[in-house]
Amino acid sequence: MASRYEFVGDRRGLGMMQATEFVTDKRSKKADPKIRDAITEDAYKHGLILLPCGESTLRYIPALNIPRDVLDAGLDVLEGCFRRAAN
Protein backbone atom coordinates (compact mmCIF):
# COMPACT_ATOMS: atom_id res chain seq x y z
CA MET A 1 0.00 0.00 0.00
CA ALA A 2 2.91 2.36 0.66
CA SER A 3 3.74 2.54 -3.04
CA ARG A 4 0.12 3.05 -4.12
CA TYR A 5 -0.87 5.98 -1.90
CA GLU A 6 0.76 9.41 -1.95
CA PHE A 7 -0.23 10.05 1.67
CA VAL A 8 1.91 7.19 3.04
CA GLY A 9 5.20 8.82 3.96
CA ASP A 10 6.86 5.95 5.78
CA ARG A 11 6.20 2.38 6.83
CA ARG A 12 8.29 0.90 9.58
CA GLY A 13 8.25 -1.76 12.21
CA LEU A 14 9.66 -4.92 13.65
CA GLY A 15 7.89 -8.23 13.37
CA MET A 16 4.15 -7.92 13.92
CA MET A 17 4.42 -4.36 15.29
CA GLN A 18 4.19 -2.07 12.28
CA ALA A 19 3.43 1.61 11.74
CA THR A 20 2.39 3.84 8.87
CA GLU A 21 3.14 7.56 8.86
CA PHE A 22 0.71 9.77 6.93
CA VAL A 23 1.92 12.86 5.08
CA THR A 24 0.50 15.53 2.79
CA ASP A 25 2.84 14.29 0.02
CA LYS A 26 5.87 12.04 -0.25
CA ARG A 27 8.27 14.86 -1.22
CA SER A 28 7.66 17.25 1.68
CA LYS A 29 6.88 14.50 4.21
CA LYS A 30 4.76 17.06 6.11
CA ALA A 31 2.71 15.24 8.76
CA ASP A 32 -1.01 14.87 7.98
CA PRO A 33 -2.92 13.95 11.15
CA LYS A 34 -6.26 14.69 9.46
CA ILE A 35 -5.97 11.83 6.99
CA ARG A 36 -4.68 9.53 9.77
CA ASP A 37 -7.72 10.41 11.88
CA ALA A 38 -10.11 9.95 8.94
CA ILE A 39 -8.67 6.50 8.22
CA THR A 40 -8.85 5.58 11.91
CA GLU A 41 -12.54 6.56 12.08
CA ASP A 42 -13.41 4.82 8.80
CA ALA A 43 -11.64 1.66 9.95
CA TYR A 44 -13.60 1.66 13.21
CA LYS A 45 -16.86 1.97 11.27
CA HIS A 46 -15.80 -1.12 9.31
CA GLY A 47 -14.85 -3.19 12.38
CA LEU A 48 -11.11 -2.52 12.59
CA ILE A 49 -9.67 -0.81 15.65
CA LEU A 50 -6.40 1.03 15.01
CA LEU A 51 -4.01 2.77 17.40
CA PRO A 52 -2.98 6.32 16.45
CA CYS A 53 0.39 7.40 17.81
CA GLY A 54 2.69 10.35 17.38
CA GLU A 55 1.73 13.27 15.19
CA SER A 56 0.39 11.40 12.16
CA THR A 57 1.10 7.69 12.56
CA LEU A 58 -0.99 4.55 12.93
CA ARG A 59 0.39 1.58 14.79
CA TYR A 60 -0.68 -2.00 14.09
CA ILE A 61 -0.04 -4.61 16.75
CA PRO A 62 -2.03 -7.80 16.09
CA ALA A 63 -1.73 -10.77 18.40
CA LEU A 64 1.22 -13.00 17.54
CA ASN A 65 -1.14 -15.96 17.10
CA ILE A 66 -3.62 -14.17 14.82
CA PRO A 67 -5.02 -16.56 12.21
CA ARG A 68 -3.90 -15.69 8.68
CA ASP A 69 -7.47 -15.29 7.42
CA VAL A 70 -8.27 -12.77 10.18
CA LEU A 71 -5.07 -10.82 9.41
CA ASP A 72 -5.93 -10.79 5.70
CA ALA A 73 -9.48 -9.60 6.45
CA GLY A 74 -8.10 -6.73 8.54
CA LEU A 75 -5.70 -5.76 5.77
CA ASP A 76 -8.59 -5.79 3.30
CA VAL A 77 -10.52 -3.38 5.54
CA LEU A 78 -7.42 -1.18 5.85
CA GLU A 79 -6.95 -1.17 2.06
CA GLY A 80 -10.57 -0.05 1.64
CA CYS A 81 -10.01 2.77 4.12
CA PHE A 82 -6.90 3.91 2.25
CA ARG A 83 -8.76 3.77 -1.06
CA ARG A 84 -11.66 5.86 0.29
CA ALA A 85 -9.26 8.38 1.86
CA ALA A 86 -7.46 8.79 -1.46
CA ASN A 87 -10.67 9.91 -3.20
Short mmCIF file of N, CA and C in Angstrom, two decimals, residues 1 4-10 20-26 29-44 50-60 77-87:
data_model
loop_
_atom_site.label_atom_id
_atom_site.label_comp_id
_atom_site.label_asym_id
_atom_site.label_seq_id
_atom_site.Cartn_x
_atom_site.Cartn_y
_atom_site.Cartn_z
N MET A 1 0.81 -1.19 0.00
CA MET A 1 0.00 0.00 0.00
C MET A 1 0.86 1.26 0.00
N ARG A 4 1.33 2.67 -3.39
CA ARG A 4 0.12 3.05 -4.12
C ARG A 4 -0.53 4.35 -3.65
N TYR A 5 -0.18 4.81 -2.45
CA TYR A 5 -0.87 5.98 -1.90
C TYR A 5 0.12 7.08 -1.57
N GLU A 6 -0.12 8.25 -2.13
CA GLU A 6 0.76 9.41 -1.95
C GLU A 6 0.83 9.87 -0.49
N PHE A 7 -0.21 9.58 0.29
CA PHE A 7 -0.23 10.05 1.67
C PHE A 7 0.52 9.14 2.65
N VAL A 8 1.08 8.04 2.18
CA VAL A 8 1.91 7.19 3.04
C VAL A 8 3.35 7.66 2.91
N GLY A 9 3.85 8.28 3.98
CA GLY A 9 5.20 8.82 3.96
C GLY A 9 6.25 7.81 4.36
N ASP A 10 5.90 6.93 5.29
CA ASP A 10 6.86 5.95 5.78
C ASP A 10 6.10 4.76 6.35
N THR A 20 2.47 3.08 10.11
CA THR A 20 2.39 3.84 8.87
C THR A 20 2.29 5.32 9.23
N GLU A 21 3.17 6.11 8.65
CA GLU A 21 3.14 7.56 8.86
C GLU A 21 2.43 8.21 7.68
N PHE A 22 1.50 9.10 7.96
CA PHE A 22 0.71 9.77 6.93
C PHE A 22 1.21 11.19 6.72
N VAL A 23 1.36 11.56 5.44
CA VAL A 23 1.92 12.86 5.08
C VAL A 23 1.05 13.52 4.01
N THR A 24 1.25 14.82 3.83
CA THR A 24 0.50 15.53 2.79
C THR A 24 0.98 15.11 1.40
N ASP A 25 2.29 14.85 1.26
CA ASP A 25 2.84 14.29 0.02
C ASP A 25 4.21 13.69 0.33
N LYS A 26 4.64 12.79 -0.51
CA LYS A 26 5.87 12.04 -0.25
C LYS A 26 7.12 12.92 -0.33
N LYS A 29 7.00 15.34 3.00
CA LYS A 29 6.88 14.50 4.21
C LYS A 29 6.25 15.27 5.38
N LYS A 30 5.44 16.29 5.06
CA LYS A 30 4.76 17.06 6.11
C LYS A 30 3.67 16.18 6.73
N ALA A 31 3.67 16.08 8.04
CA ALA A 31 2.71 15.24 8.76
C ALA A 31 1.28 15.65 8.43
N ASP A 32 0.41 14.63 8.30
CA ASP A 32 -1.01 14.87 7.98
C ASP A 32 -1.89 14.10 8.97
N PRO A 33 -2.09 14.65 10.17
CA PRO A 33 -2.92 13.95 11.15
C PRO A 33 -4.38 13.85 10.74
N LYS A 34 -4.85 14.74 9.87
CA LYS A 34 -6.26 14.69 9.46
C LYS A 34 -6.57 13.42 8.68
N ILE A 35 -5.70 13.04 7.76
CA ILE A 35 -5.97 11.83 6.99
C ILE A 35 -5.81 10.59 7.88
N ARG A 36 -4.84 10.63 8.81
CA ARG A 36 -4.68 9.53 9.77
C ARG A 36 -5.95 9.36 10.59
N ASP A 37 -6.51 10.47 11.07
CA ASP A 37 -7.72 10.41 11.88
C ASP A 37 -8.92 9.95 11.07
N ALA A 38 -9.01 10.38 9.81
CA ALA A 38 -10.11 9.95 8.94
C ALA A 38 -10.04 8.45 8.68
N ILE A 39 -8.85 7.94 8.45
CA ILE A 39 -8.67 6.50 8.22
C ILE A 39 -8.99 5.73 9.49
N THR A 40 -8.56 6.23 10.64
CA THR A 40 -8.85 5.58 11.91
C THR A 40 -10.36 5.46 12.14
N GLU A 41 -11.08 6.55 11.89
CA GLU A 41 -12.54 6.56 12.08
C GLU A 41 -13.24 5.63 11.08
N ASP A 42 -12.82 5.68 9.83
CA ASP A 42 -13.41 4.82 8.80
C ASP A 42 -13.16 3.35 9.13
N ALA A 43 -11.96 3.03 9.58
CA ALA A 43 -11.64 1.66 9.95
C ALA A 43 -12.53 1.18 11.09
N TYR A 44 -12.73 2.03 12.08
CA TYR A 44 -13.60 1.66 13.21
C TYR A 44 -15.02 1.36 12.74
N LEU A 50 -7.79 0.67 15.23
CA LEU A 50 -6.40 1.03 15.01
C LEU A 50 -5.91 1.95 16.12
N LEU A 51 -4.61 1.99 16.32
CA LEU A 51 -4.01 2.77 17.40
C LEU A 51 -3.21 3.94 16.84
N PRO A 52 -3.77 5.17 16.89
CA PRO A 52 -2.98 6.32 16.45
C PRO A 52 -1.85 6.57 17.44
N CYS A 53 -0.72 7.04 16.93
CA CYS A 53 0.39 7.40 17.81
C CYS A 53 1.20 8.51 17.14
N GLY A 54 1.90 9.26 17.93
CA GLY A 54 2.69 10.35 17.38
C GLY A 54 1.82 11.38 16.69
N GLU A 55 2.45 12.17 15.84
CA GLU A 55 1.73 13.27 15.19
C GLU A 55 0.80 12.81 14.09
N SER A 56 1.22 11.81 13.30
CA SER A 56 0.39 11.40 12.16
C SER A 56 0.62 9.93 11.79
N THR A 57 0.75 9.09 12.79
CA THR A 57 1.10 7.69 12.56
C THR A 57 0.03 6.77 13.11
N LEU A 58 -0.15 5.64 12.44
CA LEU A 58 -0.99 4.55 12.93
C LEU A 58 -0.10 3.37 13.25
N ARG A 59 -0.37 2.75 14.37
CA ARG A 59 0.39 1.58 14.79
C ARG A 59 -0.50 0.36 14.69
N TYR A 60 0.05 -0.74 14.21
CA TYR A 60 -0.68 -2.00 14.09
C TYR A 60 0.05 -3.04 14.93
N VAL A 77 -9.80 -4.54 5.01
CA VAL A 77 -10.52 -3.38 5.54
C VAL A 77 -9.62 -2.14 5.47
N LEU A 78 -8.36 -2.30 5.88
CA LEU A 78 -7.42 -1.18 5.85
C LEU A 78 -7.22 -0.67 4.43
N GLU A 79 -7.08 -1.57 3.46
CA GLU A 79 -6.95 -1.17 2.06
C GLU A 79 -8.15 -0.36 1.60
N GLY A 80 -9.35 -0.79 1.99
CA GLY A 80 -10.57 -0.05 1.64
C GLY A 80 -10.56 1.34 2.25
N CYS A 81 -10.10 1.46 3.46
CA CYS A 81 -10.01 2.77 4.12
C CYS A 81 -9.01 3.68 3.39
N PHE A 82 -7.88 3.14 3.00
CA PHE A 82 -6.90 3.91 2.25
C PHE A 82 -7.49 4.36 0.92
N ARG A 83 -8.18 3.46 0.24
CA ARG A 83 -8.76 3.77 -1.06
C ARG A 83 -9.79 4.90 -0.93
N ARG A 84 -10.66 4.81 0.08
CA ARG A 84 -11.66 5.86 0.29
C ARG A 84 -11.00 7.19 0.66
N ALA A 85 -9.95 7.15 1.46
CA ALA A 85 -9.26 8.38 1.86
C ALA A 85 -8.57 9.04 0.67
N ALA A 86 -8.15 8.25 -0.31
CA ALA A 86 -7.46 8.79 -1.46
C ALA A 86 -8.40 9.53 -2.40
N ASN A 87 -9.70 9.27 -2.29
CA ASN A 87 -10.67 9.91 -3.20
C ASN A 87 -11.22 11.18 -2.65
#
